[in-house]
PDB file of C-alpha atoms in Angstrom:
ATOM      1  CA  LEU A   1       0.000   0.000   0.000  1.00 30.00           C
ATOM      2  CA  ALA A   2       1.317   3.405  -0.893  1.00 29.00           C
ATOM      3  CA  ALA A   3       1.811   5.924   1.869  1.00 32.00           C
ATOM      4  CA  PRO A   4      -1.509   7.478   2.832  1.00 34.00           C
ATOM      5  CA  VAL A   5      -2.243  10.841   1.316  1.00 35.00           C
ATOM      6  CA  LYS A   6      -2.521  13.502   3.974  1.00 34.00           C
ATOM      7  CA  PRO A   7      -5.208  16.160   3.869  1.00 35.00           C
ATOM      8  CA  ARG A   8      -3.890  19.464   2.575  1.00 34.00           C
ATOM      9  CA  ALA A   9      -5.950  21.636   4.844  1.00 36.00           C
ATOM     10  CA  THR A  10      -8.867  21.602   7.210  1.00 37.00           C
ATOM     11  CA  ALA A  11     -10.146  25.126   6.742  1.00 37.00           C
ATOM     12  CA  ALA A  12     -13.757  26.116   7.118  1.00 37.00           C
ATOM     13  CA  ALA A  13     -14.528  28.268   4.090  1.00 36.00           C
ATOM     14  CA  PRO A  14     -18.087  28.999   2.992  1.00 34.00           C
ATOM     15  CA  ARG A  15     -19.284  27.571  -0.283  1.00 34.00           C
ATOM     16  CA  PRO A  16     -22.697  27.720  -1.883  1.00 34.00           C
ATOM     17  CA  ALA A  17     -24.553  24.412  -1.543  1.00 35.00           C
ATOM     18  CA  SER A  18     -26.419  25.134  -4.760  1.00 33.00           C
ATOM     19  CA  ALA A  19     -27.211  28.055  -6.966  1.00 33.00           C
ATOM     20  CA  PRO A  20     -29.737  29.992  -4.931  1.00 34.00           C
ATOM     21  CA  ALA A  21     -32.956  30.865  -6.663  1.00 37.00           C
ATOM     22  CA  LYS A  22     -35.401  33.573  -5.708  1.00 35.00           C
ATOM     23  CA  ALA A  23     -38.025  31.899  -3.563  1.00 36.00           C
ATOM     24  CA  PRO A  24     -41.618  33.083  -3.427  1.00 35.00           C
ATOM     25  CA  ALA A  25     -42.613  35.075  -0.350  1.00 38.00           C
ATOM     26  CA  LYS A  26     -44.297  32.041   1.229  1.00 37.00           C
ATOM     27  CA  ALA A  27     -41.429  29.598   0.703  1.00 37.00           C
ATOM     28  CA  SER A  28     -41.130  26.526   2.827  1.00 37.00           C
ATOM     29  CA  ALA A  29     -38.366  26.070   5.394  1.00 42.00           C
ATOM     30  CA  ARG A  30     -36.743  23.559   3.051  1.00 42.00           C
ATOM     31  CA  ALA A  31     -36.467  26.169   0.290  1.00 42.00           C
ATOM     32  CA  ALA A  32     -34.912  28.610   2.737  1.00 44.00           C
ATOM     33  CA  ASP A  33     -32.354  25.944   3.651  1.00 48.00           C
ATOM     34  CA  SER A  34     -31.242  25.709   0.017  1.00 48.00           C
ATOM     35  CA  ASP A  35     -30.265  29.399   0.111  1.00 51.00           C
ATOM     36  CA  ARG A  36     -27.887  28.873   3.005  1.00 61.00           C
ATOM     37  CA  LEU A  37     -24.185  28.483   2.472  1.00 71.00           C
ATOM     38  CA  ASP A  38     -22.461  25.240   3.339  1.00 85.00           C
ATOM     39  CA  ALA A  39     -19.023  25.334   4.912  1.00 92.00           C
ATOM     40  CA  ILE A  40     -16.098  23.186   3.902  1.00 92.00           C
ATOM     41  CA  ALA A  41     -15.055  21.359   7.046  1.00 93.00           C
ATOM     42  CA  ALA A  42     -11.933  19.864   5.437  1.00 93.00           C
ATOM     43  CA  LEU A  43     -10.160  19.579   2.111  1.00 92.00           C
ATOM     44  CA  VAL A  44      -8.653  16.247   1.134  1.00 92.00           C
ATOM     45  CA  ASN A  45      -6.599  16.680  -2.037  1.00 90.00           C
ATOM     46  CA  ASP A  46      -9.059  19.154  -3.537  1.00 87.00           C
ATOM     47  CA  GLU A  47     -12.103  17.146  -2.415  1.00 89.00           C
ATOM     48  CA  ALA A  48     -14.294  18.838   0.153  1.00 92.00           C
ATOM     49  CA  VAL A  49     -15.786  17.347   3.281  1.00 93.00           C
ATOM     50  CA  LEU A  50     -18.780  19.573   3.937  1.00 93.00           C
ATOM     51  CA  ALA A  51     -19.959  20.673   7.350  1.00 94.00           C
ATOM     52  CA  SER A  52     -23.439  19.503   6.338  1.00 93.00           C
ATOM     53  CA  ASP A  53     -22.049  15.977   5.801  1.00 92.00           C
ATOM     54  CA  VAL A  54     -20.594  16.042   9.315  1.00 95.00           C
ATOM     55  CA  GLU A  55     -23.906  17.248  10.754  1.00 94.00           C
ATOM     56  CA  GLU A  56     -25.885  14.628   8.821  1.00 91.00           C
ATOM     57  CA  GLU A  57     -23.659  11.831  10.133  1.00 92.00           C
ATOM     58  CA  LEU A  58     -23.891  13.275  13.642  1.00 93.00           C
ATOM     59  CA  LEU A  59     -27.689  13.365  13.476  1.00 90.00           C
ATOM     60  CA  GLN A  60     -27.846   9.774  12.228  1.00 86.00           C
ATOM     61  CA  PHE A  61     -25.539   8.642  15.009  1.00 88.00           C
ATOM     62  CA  LEU A  62     -27.507  10.461  17.708  1.00 89.00           C
ATOM     63  CA  GLN A  63     -30.791   9.044  16.404  1.00 83.00           C
ATOM     64  CA  SER A  64     -29.430   5.506  16.221  1.00 79.00           C
ATOM     65  CA  GLN A  65     -28.081   5.739  19.755  1.00 84.00           C
ATOM     66  CA  ASN A  66     -31.046   7.707  21.102  1.00 82.00           C
ATOM     67  CA  ALA A  67     -28.433   9.914  22.756  1.00 83.00           C
ATOM     68  CA  GLN A  68     -28.618  13.462  24.093  1.00 89.00           C
ATOM     69  CA  PRO A  69     -25.018  14.505  24.697  1.00 91.00           C
ATOM     70  CA  ASP A  70     -23.971  17.844  26.167  1.00 92.00           C
ATOM     71  CA  SER A  71     -22.216  20.462  24.013  1.00 92.00           C
ATOM     72  CA  ALA A  72     -18.694  19.231  24.868  1.00 94.00           C
ATOM     73  CA  GLN A  73     -19.626  15.679  23.871  1.00 94.00           C
ATOM     74  CA  LEU A  74     -21.213  16.993  20.655  1.00 93.00           C
ATOM     75  CA  ASP A  75     -17.979  18.788  19.759  1.00 94.00           C
ATOM     76  CA  THR A  76     -15.996  15.594  20.399  1.00 95.00           C
ATOM     77  CA  LEU A  77     -18.410  13.587  18.257  1.00 95.00           C
ATOM     78  CA  ARG A  78     -18.197  16.168  15.458  1.00 95.00           C
ATOM     79  CA  HIS A  79     -14.399  15.939  15.457  1.00 96.00           C
ATOM     80  CA  GLN A  80     -14.517  12.124  15.437  1.00 96.00           C
ATOM     81  CA  ILE A  81     -17.002  12.108  12.566  1.00 96.00           C
ATOM     82  CA  LEU A  82     -14.921  14.633  10.611  1.00 96.00           C
ATOM     83  CA  ASP A  83     -11.829  12.459  11.116  1.00 96.00           C
ATOM     84  CA  GLN A  84     -13.780   9.423   9.903  1.00 95.00           C
ATOM     85  CA  LEU A  85     -15.039  11.272   6.809  1.00 95.00           C
ATOM     86  CA  ILE A  86     -11.489  12.431   6.022  1.00 95.00           C
ATOM     87  CA  ASP A  87     -10.212   8.868   6.402  1.00 94.00           C
ATOM     88  CA  ASN A  88     -12.965   7.621   4.085  1.00 92.00           C
ATOM     89  CA  LYS A  89     -12.011  10.211   1.445  1.00 93.00           C
ATOM     90  CA  LEU A  90      -8.354   9.171   1.713  1.00 94.00           C
ATOM     91  CA  VAL A  91      -9.229   5.504   1.245  1.00 92.00           C
ATOM     92  CA  LEU A  92     -11.440   6.271  -1.764  1.00 93.00           C
ATOM     93  CA  LEU A  93      -8.754   8.474  -3.337  1.00 93.00           C
ATOM     94  CA  GLU A  94      -6.169   5.722  -2.904  1.00 93.00           C
ATOM     95  CA  ALA A  95      -8.585   3.146  -4.323  1.00 94.00           C
ATOM     96  CA  LYS A  96      -9.185   5.373  -7.341  1.00 93.00           C
ATOM     97  CA  LYS A  97      -5.434   5.791  -7.773  1.00 94.00           C
ATOM     98  CA  GLN A  98      -5.007   2.003  -7.712  1.00 93.00           C
ATOM     99  CA  ALA A  99      -8.035   1.434  -9.989  1.00 94.00           C
ATOM    100  CA  VAL A 100      -9.962  -0.525  -7.364  1.00 94.00           C
ATOM    101  CA  VAL A 101     -13.614  -0.838  -8.361  1.00 92.00           C
ATOM    102  CA  VAL A 102     -16.661  -2.834  -7.346  1.00 95.00           C
ATOM    103  CA  THR A 103     -19.418  -4.039  -9.625  1.00 96.00           C
ATOM    104  CA  ASP A 104     -23.073  -3.087  -9.375  1.00 96.00           C
ATOM    105  CA  ALA A 105     -23.823  -6.767  -8.708  1.00 97.00           C
ATOM    106  CA  GLU A 106     -21.515  -6.758  -5.667  1.00 96.00           C
ATOM    107  CA  VAL A 107     -23.154  -3.595  -4.361  1.00 97.00           C
ATOM    108  CA  ASN A 108     -26.677  -4.927  -4.962  1.00 96.00           C
ATOM    109  CA  ARG A 109     -25.855  -8.156  -3.078  1.00 97.00           C
ATOM    110  CA  GLU A 110     -24.671  -6.123  -0.083  1.00 96.00           C
ATOM    111  CA  VAL A 111     -27.724  -3.837  -0.257  1.00 96.00           C
ATOM    112  CA  ASP A 112     -30.045  -6.867  -0.326  1.00 96.00           C
ATOM    113  CA  ARG A 113     -28.200  -8.430   2.614  1.00 96.00           C
ATOM    114  CA  SER A 114     -28.369  -5.195   4.626  1.00 95.00           C
ATOM    115  CA  ILE A 115     -32.075  -4.695   3.976  1.00 95.00           C
ATOM    116  CA  GLU A 116     -32.809  -8.280   5.005  1.00 95.00           C
ATOM    117  CA  GLU A 117     -30.850  -7.728   8.247  1.00 94.00           C
ATOM    118  CA  VAL A 118     -32.887  -4.600   8.980  1.00 92.00           C
ATOM    119  CA  LYS A 119     -36.149  -6.433   8.254  1.00 94.00           C
ATOM    120  CA  GLN A 120     -35.183  -9.226  10.651  1.00 94.00           C
ATOM    121  CA  ARG A 121     -34.073  -6.765  13.321  1.00 91.00           C
ATOM    122  CA  LEU A 122     -37.381  -4.901  13.047  1.00 91.00           C
ATOM    123  CA  GLY A 123     -39.446  -8.080  13.101  1.00 93.00           C
ATOM    124  CA  GLY A 124     -40.434  -8.666   9.481  1.00 94.00           C
ATOM    125  CA  ASP A 125     -41.768  -7.048   6.338  1.00 94.00           C
ATOM    126  CA  GLU A 126     -44.696  -5.252   7.992  1.00 94.00           C
ATOM    127  CA  ALA A 127     -42.532  -3.649  10.671  1.00 93.00           C
ATOM    128  CA  PHE A 128     -39.999  -2.706   8.001  1.00 93.00           C
ATOM    129  CA  ALA A 129     -42.702  -1.047   5.870  1.00 93.00           C
ATOM    130  CA  ALA A 130     -43.992   0.785   8.949  1.00 93.00           C
ATOM    131  CA  GLN A 131     -40.496   2.066   9.715  1.00 91.00           C
ATOM    132  CA  LEU A 132     -40.079   3.305   6.136  1.00 92.00           C
ATOM    133  CA  LYS A 133     -43.376   5.161   6.457  1.00 93.00           C
ATOM    134  CA  LYS A 134     -42.374   6.568   9.859  1.00 90.00           C
ATOM    135  CA  GLU A 135     -39.118   7.877   8.371  1.00 87.00           C
ATOM    136  CA  ASN A 136     -41.019   9.247   5.358  1.00 92.00           C
ATOM    137  CA  THR A 137     -38.868   7.342   2.873  1.00 91.00           C
ATOM    138  CA  SER A 138     -39.284   4.637   0.280  1.00 94.00           C
ATOM    139  CA  LEU A 139     -37.582   1.327  -0.333  1.00 95.00           C
ATOM    140  CA  ALA A 140     -36.016   2.790  -3.496  1.00 95.00           C
ATOM    141  CA  ALA A 141     -34.600   5.764  -1.577  1.00 94.00           C
ATOM    142  CA  LEU A 142     -33.264   3.471   1.145  1.00 93.00           C
ATOM    143  CA  ARG A 143     -31.682   1.178  -1.458  1.00 95.00           C
ATOM    144  CA  ALA A 144     -30.001   4.183  -3.115  1.00 94.00           C
ATOM    145  CA  LYS A 145     -28.670   5.422   0.222  1.00 91.00           C
ATOM    146  CA  TYR A 146     -27.381   1.971   1.145  1.00 93.00           C
ATOM    147  CA  ALA A 147     -25.838   1.531  -2.315  1.00 95.00           C
ATOM    148  CA  ASN A 148     -23.779   4.718  -1.953  1.00 91.00           C
ATOM    149  CA  GLU A 149     -22.582   3.816   1.534  1.00 91.00           C
ATOM    150  CA  LEU A 150     -21.894   0.169   0.779  1.00 95.00           C
ATOM    151  CA  ARG A 151     -20.077   0.904  -2.496  1.00 95.00           C
ATOM    152  CA  ASP A 152     -17.535   2.958  -0.546  1.00 93.00           C
ATOM    153  CA  LYS A 153     -17.182   0.245   2.120  1.00 94.00           C
ATOM    154  CA  LEU A 154     -16.692  -2.465  -0.491  1.00 96.00           C
ATOM    155  CA  ILE A 155     -14.081  -0.371  -2.291  1.00 96.00           C
ATOM    156  CA  GLY A 156     -12.262   0.107   1.014  1.00 93.00           C
ATOM    157  CA  ARG A 157     -12.342  -3.647   1.717  1.00 93.00           C
ATOM    158  CA  LYS A 158     -11.015  -4.421  -1.755  1.00 93.00           C
ATOM    159  CA  LEU A 159      -8.212  -1.911  -1.306  1.00 93.00           C
ATOM    160  CA  VAL A 160      -7.207  -3.507   1.989  1.00 90.00           C
ATOM    161  CA  SER A 161      -7.404  -6.996   0.451  1.00 89.00           C
ATOM    162  CA  LYS A 162      -5.240  -5.849  -2.424  1.00 87.00           C
ATOM    163  CA  ALA A 163      -2.675  -4.340  -0.072  1.00 85.00           C
ATOM    164  CA  LEU A 164      -2.749  -7.202   2.412  1.00 86.00           C
ATOM    165  CA  PRO A 165      -3.597 -10.386   0.519  1.00 77.00           C
ATOM    166  CA  GLN A 166      -4.382 -13.410   2.649  1.00 77.00           C
ATOM    167  CA  LYS A 167      -1.675 -16.020   2.644  1.00 75.00           C
ATOM    168  CA  PRO A 168      -2.530 -19.662   3.105  1.00 74.00           C
ATOM    169  CA  VAL A 169      -1.528 -21.061   6.456  1.00 75.00           C
ATOM    170  CA  ALA A 170       0.028 -24.506   6.339  1.00 75.00           C
ATOM    171  CA  GLN A 171      -1.597 -27.026   8.662  1.00 74.00           C
ATOM    172  CA  PRO A 172       0.905 -29.116  10.678  1.00 70.00           C
TER     173      PRO A 172
END
């Protein structure tokens, strides 16, 4: 494995999340959010880790843990999540450099496996459907989200396997 690429900077510079459009006077809160600027939490070889990505991961973690940390704990969690996102970017950049790819079939198998695990954990198809409804999402949206996350994980695993191939162990 080549030496890991170090992040060039971790500056917080504002950047537009999207091209803001003039919203009607009675715009929804979601439309107002699109006019806000997103900050770059870190730069990893010209690739940005956005503050909104850190906050999204933080929210998912807090919801999954049903936690209500104090402000000092939140800051610690934010830093840990930022470090994790930077590490993920570094792994993906190295994988790209080494031409490590995964197929759609590999990703779909992992997505199917993950969804089945969630269904079992929730108690079956009906409970799963109820949870999707509760979270105001669809199976297609969940599959797309899982596909993005699992593609990156699979690429990381392949990179590690490529760098550290398993050697057969002789049995005495």
